[in-house]
Amino acid sequence: MMSRKSKVIGFAAFVVVFCIWVVLFVLFKDVSQVLFPAAGFEVYALTDNEAGGYSTSELAVNDSSIAAHVNVRSGKAYPYAGFGVNLTSLNNRPVGYFDFSKYDSVAVVVTAGRMRSVTFRIMTDDPVYSKSGMYLTYRPLEREVQVGNSFAEIKTSVLDFANKEWWLVAQGLDKDDGLTYFYRAVAFEVFNGENSLRGIPDDIEVKSIRLWGENRNFQRGMFLGAGFLALLLAGFIVQVVRKSKKVALSQESLAAKMKKAAHLLKTTDKSIAEIAIAVGEKSPAQFESDFKKIYKRKPLDYRRENV
């Protein structure tokens, strides 16, 4: 028989485990990453020079901001200028690809001078078309956003980044293949070009770049753990209910036997041993104990009181 204390301890243990589950879920259900500031990623000036353009970008980088003084000029290339964050260099040491697919959104605190839009770009290493160290072969995924002349946090979903037509054409693709390779990211860039006045200097300044998203693997594991915990709790409750029913039935059976014994004590001169055998008790001592549970007195005392 499960004691009341055991039941309380069992349920208390489940409550404690559930509270721990909730705390862990709240703390770690999301994943985040700061690209700037204080993340240690290399920041570089971005221009179209490598593609034959003439745009310029002068950077001023400190612990709290990245300022790019840009001059977008027409040339052979699609013109652009700004800055980039090298996701394969951390604290001036080379690292592998950056897994952008772990994140759902990007938030950039940014302001601009004359321009009213900037472009965010994620460069990824396409396993078919990209060649290591050759910048122009990386797959550009871009998202143009509106900005103002005062700092504001611009948020955008990673799903809003799209392949650029000029890159697809350069690779001989006649339509967007829909591929992204976010898990092979090599750079995150902020620049302007298409909507800039050509040959007129302008500025882009950024105070922070951060990523966040759901920690899907962690959440999946937590939900599996919650399911397992729910099964254990259900099993525990079933055991408690079964044992409670068993105890209730046992009590009903015992009460019926002792009622018969009480009748014999009042109406016959049979000995305690004979009555114990008559009602199916194992021994006179057991009979005396069970009778006392129901009538709160010993059989002989009951007989004397009811003769």
Short mmCIF file of C-alpha atoms in Angstrom, two decimals:
data_model
loop_
_atom_site.label_atom_id
_atom_site.label_comp_id
_atom_site.label_asym_id
_atom_site.label_seq_id
_atom_site.Cartn_x
_atom_site.Cartn_y
_atom_site.Cartn_z
CA MET A 1 0.00 0.00 0.00
CA MET A 2 1.32 3.44 -0.97
CA SER A 3 1.38 5.73 2.05
CA ARG A 4 0.09 9.29 2.02
CA LYS A 5 3.66 10.49 2.58
CA SER A 6 4.88 8.59 -0.48
CA LYS A 7 2.12 10.12 -2.60
CA VAL A 8 2.98 13.64 -1.44
CA ILE A 9 6.70 13.10 -2.07
CA GLY A 10 5.98 11.65 -5.52
CA PHE A 11 3.79 14.55 -6.63
CA ALA A 12 6.20 17.09 -5.11
CA ALA A 13 9.05 15.55 -7.13
CA PHE A 14 7.05 15.96 -10.35
CA VAL A 15 6.27 19.60 -9.48
CA VAL A 16 9.96 20.34 -8.86
CA VAL A 17 11.02 18.68 -12.12
CA PHE A 18 8.32 20.57 -14.04
CA CYS A 19 9.43 23.90 -12.54
CA ILE A 20 13.03 23.14 -13.57
CA TRP A 21 11.76 22.28 -17.07
CA VAL A 22 9.92 25.62 -17.32
CA VAL A 23 12.96 27.61 -16.16
CA LEU A 24 15.29 25.86 -18.63
CA PHE A 25 12.80 26.27 -21.46
CA VAL A 26 12.39 30.00 -20.83
CA LEU A 27 16.15 30.55 -20.54
CA PHE A 28 17.28 28.53 -23.54
CA LYS A 29 14.31 28.27 -25.95
CA ASP A 30 15.84 31.01 -28.12
CA VAL A 31 19.29 31.31 -29.63
CA SER A 32 21.00 34.64 -30.30
CA GLN A 33 24.27 35.99 -31.65
CA VAL A 34 25.75 39.48 -31.66
CA LEU A 35 27.84 40.25 -34.75
CA PHE A 36 28.70 43.74 -33.51
CA PRO A 37 29.83 45.15 -31.12
CA ALA A 38 32.21 43.11 -28.96
CA ALA A 39 31.77 39.88 -30.93
CA GLY A 40 35.31 39.70 -32.30
CA PHE A 41 34.36 39.40 -35.98
CA GLU A 42 36.56 41.21 -38.49
CA VAL A 43 35.00 44.31 -40.10
CA TYR A 44 36.07 45.29 -43.62
CA ALA A 45 35.38 48.07 -46.11
CA LEU A 46 33.10 46.93 -48.94
CA THR A 47 33.29 48.31 -52.48
CA ASP A 48 32.61 47.20 -56.03
CA ASN A 49 36.29 47.59 -56.99
CA GLU A 50 36.88 43.86 -57.40
CA ALA A 51 34.13 43.76 -60.03
CA GLY A 52 35.55 46.72 -61.93
CA GLY A 53 33.67 49.52 -60.17
CA TYR A 54 34.99 52.80 -58.77
CA SER A 55 33.01 53.24 -55.54
CA THR A 56 34.86 53.96 -52.29
CA SER A 57 34.29 53.27 -48.61
CA GLU A 58 36.27 54.70 -45.72
CA LEU A 59 35.69 53.01 -42.36
CA ALA A 60 35.90 54.31 -38.81
CA VAL A 61 35.42 51.40 -36.40
CA ASN A 62 35.40 51.64 -32.62
CA ASP A 63 33.90 49.67 -29.74
CA SER A 64 30.43 51.18 -30.18
CA SER A 65 29.94 51.89 -33.89
CA ILE A 66 30.93 51.24 -37.48
CA ALA A 67 30.89 54.36 -39.65
CA ALA A 68 31.31 54.04 -43.41
CA HIS A 69 31.89 57.21 -45.45
CA VAL A 70 30.90 56.06 -48.92
CA ASN A 71 30.94 57.42 -52.43
CA VAL A 72 29.03 55.32 -54.94
CA ARG A 73 30.22 55.84 -58.51
CA SER A 74 29.00 54.32 -61.74
CA GLY A 75 31.31 51.86 -63.40
CA LYS A 76 31.40 48.49 -65.07
CA ALA A 77 29.89 46.78 -62.03
CA TYR A 78 26.61 47.05 -60.18
CA PRO A 79 27.74 49.91 -57.90
CA TYR A 80 27.82 49.55 -54.12
CA ALA A 81 29.82 50.64 -51.09
CA GLY A 82 29.58 50.06 -47.36
CA PHE A 83 31.09 47.56 -44.98
CA GLY A 84 31.01 43.87 -44.17
CA VAL A 85 31.46 41.59 -41.20
CA ASN A 86 33.70 38.62 -41.94
CA LEU A 87 31.93 35.66 -40.33
CA THR A 88 34.87 33.34 -41.01
CA SER A 89 37.31 35.40 -38.94
CA LEU A 90 36.86 35.54 -35.17
CA ASN A 91 39.38 37.48 -33.09
CA ASN A 92 41.65 37.58 -36.15
CA ARG A 93 41.67 33.81 -36.42
CA PRO A 94 40.09 31.85 -39.27
CA VAL A 95 37.03 29.78 -38.43
CA GLY A 96 34.63 27.67 -40.47
CA TYR A 97 31.34 28.68 -42.04
CA PHE A 98 28.82 30.61 -39.95
CA ASP A 99 25.48 28.82 -39.59
CA PHE A 100 22.93 31.53 -40.36
CA SER A 101 20.17 28.92 -40.63
CA LYS A 102 19.99 28.75 -36.81
CA TYR A 103 18.50 32.24 -36.73
CA ASP A 104 15.13 33.62 -37.82
CA SER A 105 15.71 37.38 -37.77
CA VAL A 106 18.30 40.12 -38.07
CA ALA A 107 18.19 43.44 -36.21
CA VAL A 108 20.52 46.30 -37.13
CA VAL A 109 20.65 49.67 -35.35
CA VAL A 110 21.50 51.92 -38.28
CA THR A 111 21.31 55.46 -39.60
CA ALA A 112 22.25 57.03 -42.92
CA GLY A 113 22.94 60.48 -44.32
CA ARG A 114 21.17 61.41 -47.56
CA MET A 115 20.11 57.92 -48.55
CA ARG A 116 16.78 56.53 -47.36
CA SER A 117 17.53 52.86 -47.80
CA VAL A 118 20.38 50.46 -47.28
CA THR A 119 20.83 46.84 -48.23
CA PHE A 120 21.64 43.96 -45.91
CA ARG A 121 23.46 41.11 -47.62
CA ILE A 122 24.37 37.61 -46.50
CA MET A 123 27.16 36.03 -48.52
CA THR A 124 27.13 32.23 -48.55
CA ASP A 125 29.50 29.67 -49.95
CA ASP A 126 27.64 27.82 -52.70
CA PRO A 127 29.13 24.30 -52.92
CA VAL A 128 28.63 24.29 -56.72
CA TYR A 129 29.43 27.84 -57.88
CA SER A 130 31.58 29.37 -55.15
CA LYS A 131 35.35 29.11 -55.11
CA SER A 132 37.31 29.54 -51.92
CA GLY A 133 38.73 33.04 -51.55
CA MET A 134 36.99 34.35 -54.69
CA TYR A 135 34.54 36.93 -53.35
CA LEU A 136 32.46 37.37 -56.51
CA THR A 137 31.61 33.66 -56.62
CA TYR A 138 29.90 33.70 -53.22
CA ARG A 139 26.11 33.64 -53.38
CA PRO A 140 24.64 37.07 -52.40
CA LEU A 141 21.29 37.03 -50.57
CA GLU A 142 19.98 40.57 -50.17
CA ARG A 143 17.27 42.50 -48.38
CA GLU A 144 16.73 46.25 -48.92
CA VAL A 145 15.37 48.16 -45.91
CA GLN A 146 14.24 51.73 -45.28
CA VAL A 147 16.35 53.88 -42.94
CA GLY A 148 16.29 57.40 -41.56
CA ASN A 149 18.78 60.04 -40.52
CA SER A 150 18.55 59.03 -36.85
CA PHE A 151 19.39 55.67 -35.30
CA ALA A 152 16.62 53.07 -35.42
CA GLU A 153 16.61 49.30 -35.01
CA ILE A 154 15.66 47.73 -38.33
CA LYS A 155 14.39 44.16 -38.01
CA THR A 156 13.93 41.74 -40.86
CA SER A 157 13.31 38.04 -41.25
CA VAL A 158 16.06 35.86 -42.67
CA LEU A 159 13.43 34.44 -45.03
CA ASP A 160 13.15 37.88 -46.67
CA PHE A 161 16.70 37.65 -48.06
CA ALA A 162 16.64 36.70 -51.74
CA ASN A 163 19.07 35.73 -54.48
CA LYS A 164 20.18 38.53 -56.79
CA GLU A 165 19.39 38.22 -60.47
CA TRP A 166 22.77 39.51 -61.62
CA TRP A 167 24.55 36.74 -59.70
CA LEU A 168 22.23 34.06 -61.08
CA VAL A 169 22.84 35.31 -64.64
CA ALA A 170 26.59 35.36 -64.02
CA GLN A 171 26.40 31.68 -63.07
CA GLY A 172 24.41 30.81 -66.20
CA LEU A 173 21.11 30.31 -64.34
CA ASP A 174 18.03 31.53 -66.22
CA LYS A 175 15.84 31.69 -63.09
CA ASP A 176 16.10 31.77 -59.31
CA ASP A 177 16.98 28.26 -58.13
CA GLY A 178 15.67 29.06 -54.63
CA LEU A 179 18.83 27.84 -52.92
CA THR A 180 20.44 29.84 -50.12
CA TYR A 181 23.02 27.76 -48.21
CA PHE A 182 22.48 29.88 -45.10
CA TYR A 183 24.37 27.27 -43.10
CA ARG A 184 27.51 28.14 -45.13
CA ALA A 185 27.51 31.91 -44.51
CA VAL A 186 30.82 33.75 -44.88
CA ALA A 187 29.85 37.44 -44.46
CA PHE A 188 27.13 39.88 -43.45
CA GLU A 189 27.23 43.23 -45.26
CA VAL A 190 25.53 46.62 -45.02
CA PHE A 191 25.83 48.86 -48.06
CA ASN A 192 24.15 51.15 -50.52
CA GLY A 193 24.38 51.55 -54.25
CA GLU A 194 21.21 51.26 -56.27
CA ASN A 195 19.39 54.19 -54.62
CA SER A 196 22.41 56.40 -53.96
CA LEU A 197 23.21 59.59 -55.78
CA ARG A 198 26.26 58.81 -57.88
CA GLY A 199 29.46 60.66 -57.03
CA ILE A 200 28.06 62.37 -53.90
CA PRO A 201 29.63 61.30 -50.60
CA ASP A 202 27.30 59.82 -47.99
CA ASP A 203 27.45 57.98 -44.69
CA ILE A 204 26.20 54.77 -43.11
CA GLU A 205 26.61 54.23 -39.36
CA VAL A 206 25.72 51.11 -37.40
CA LYS A 207 25.70 50.65 -33.63
CA SER A 208 24.75 46.98 -33.40
CA ILE A 209 24.01 43.87 -35.45
CA ARG A 210 22.35 40.95 -33.76
CA LEU A 211 20.65 37.72 -34.78
CA TRP A 212 18.10 35.64 -32.94
CA GLY A 213 15.77 32.71 -33.48
CA GLU A 214 14.19 29.68 -31.93
CA ASN A 215 16.58 27.10 -30.52
CA ARG A 216 14.79 24.34 -32.40
CA ASN A 217 16.99 21.39 -31.41
CA PHE A 218 16.80 22.40 -27.76
CA GLN A 219 13.03 22.89 -27.93
CA ARG A 220 12.60 19.51 -29.64
CA GLY A 221 14.58 17.84 -26.87
CA MET A 222 12.65 19.69 -24.20
CA PHE A 223 9.30 18.69 -25.70
CA LEU A 224 10.43 15.07 -25.84
CA GLY A 225 11.48 15.36 -22.21
CA ALA A 226 8.11 16.89 -21.33
CA GLY A 227 6.34 14.02 -23.09
CA PHE A 228 8.39 11.48 -21.17
CA LEU A 229 7.66 13.34 -17.92
CA ALA A 230 3.94 13.38 -18.75
CA LEU A 231 4.02 9.61 -19.31
CA LEU A 232 5.75 9.09 -15.96
CA LEU A 233 3.19 11.30 -14.22
CA ALA A 234 0.32 9.47 -15.90
CA GLY A 235 1.80 6.14 -14.81
CA PHE A 236 2.23 7.42 -11.26
CA ILE A 237 -1.38 8.64 -11.13
CA VAL A 238 -2.64 5.31 -12.49
CA GLN A 239 -0.70 3.48 -9.79
CA VAL A 240 -2.07 5.77 -7.08
CA VAL A 241 -5.64 5.31 -8.33
CA ARG A 242 -5.27 1.54 -8.61
CA LYS A 243 -3.80 1.24 -5.14
CA SER A 244 -6.50 3.55 -3.76
CA LYS A 245 -9.23 1.42 -5.34
CA LYS A 246 -7.57 -1.73 -4.07
CA VAL A 247 -7.39 -0.28 -0.57
CA ALA A 248 -11.04 0.82 -0.79
CA LEU A 249 -12.15 -2.65 -1.89
CA SER A 250 -10.05 -4.23 0.84
CA GLN A 251 -11.64 -1.94 3.41
CA GLU A 252 -15.13 -2.82 2.16
CA SER A 253 -14.33 -6.53 2.35
CA LEU A 254 -12.83 -6.15 5.82
CA ALA A 255 -15.84 -4.15 7.02
CA ALA A 256 -18.18 -6.90 5.77
CA LYS A 257 -16.16 -9.60 7.56
CA MET A 258 -16.05 -7.66 10.81
CA LYS A 259 -19.79 -6.99 10.61
CA LYS A 260 -20.33 -10.73 10.48
CA ALA A 261 -17.89 -11.19 13.37
CA ALA A 262 -19.72 -8.54 15.43
CA HIS A 263 -22.98 -10.39 14.85
CA LEU A 264 -21.40 -13.65 16.03
CA LEU A 265 -19.94 -11.92 19.09
CA LYS A 266 -23.38 -10.65 20.08
CA THR A 267 -25.47 -13.72 19.26
CA THR A 268 -23.20 -16.71 20.03
CA ASP A 269 -20.87 -17.99 22.70
CA LYS A 270 -18.18 -18.95 20.18
CA SER A 271 -14.60 -18.26 21.15
CA ILE A 272 -12.54 -15.56 19.50
CA ALA A 273 -10.55 -18.26 17.69
CA GLU A 274 -13.72 -19.89 16.35
CA ILE A 275 -15.13 -16.57 15.15
CA ALA A 276 -11.81 -15.72 13.52
CA ILE A 277 -11.93 -18.98 11.54
CA ALA A 278 -15.62 -18.44 10.75
CA VAL A 279 -15.00 -15.05 9.10
CA GLY A 280 -11.84 -16.17 7.29
CA GLU A 281 -9.14 -14.50 9.36
CA LYS A 282 -5.65 -15.99 9.42
CA SER A 283 -5.30 -15.99 13.21
CA PRO A 284 -6.99 -14.71 16.35
CA ALA A 285 -4.34 -12.01 16.63
CA GLN A 286 -5.02 -10.80 13.07
CA PHE A 287 -8.75 -10.95 13.75
CA GLU A 288 -8.36 -8.84 16.88
CA SER A 289 -6.28 -6.24 14.94
CA ASP A 290 -8.74 -6.05 12.03
CA PHE A 291 -11.78 -5.88 14.31
CA LYS A 292 -10.22 -3.00 16.20
CA LYS A 293 -9.66 -1.12 12.92
CA ILE A 294 -13.41 -1.18 12.22
CA TYR A 295 -15.00 -0.99 15.70
CA LYS A 296 -12.23 0.79 17.61
CA ARG A 297 -12.26 -1.85 20.37
CA LYS A 298 -11.18 -5.43 20.93
CA PRO A 299 -13.65 -8.28 20.19
CA LEU A 300 -14.04 -9.24 23.85
CA ASP A 301 -14.72 -5.64 24.86
CA TYR A 302 -17.30 -5.41 22.07
CA ARG A 303 -18.97 -8.63 23.30
CA ARG A 304 -19.15 -7.39 26.88
CA GLU A 305 -20.67 -4.09 25.76
CA ASN A 306 -23.30 -5.77 23.59
CA VAL A 307 -24.42 -8.77 25.66
#
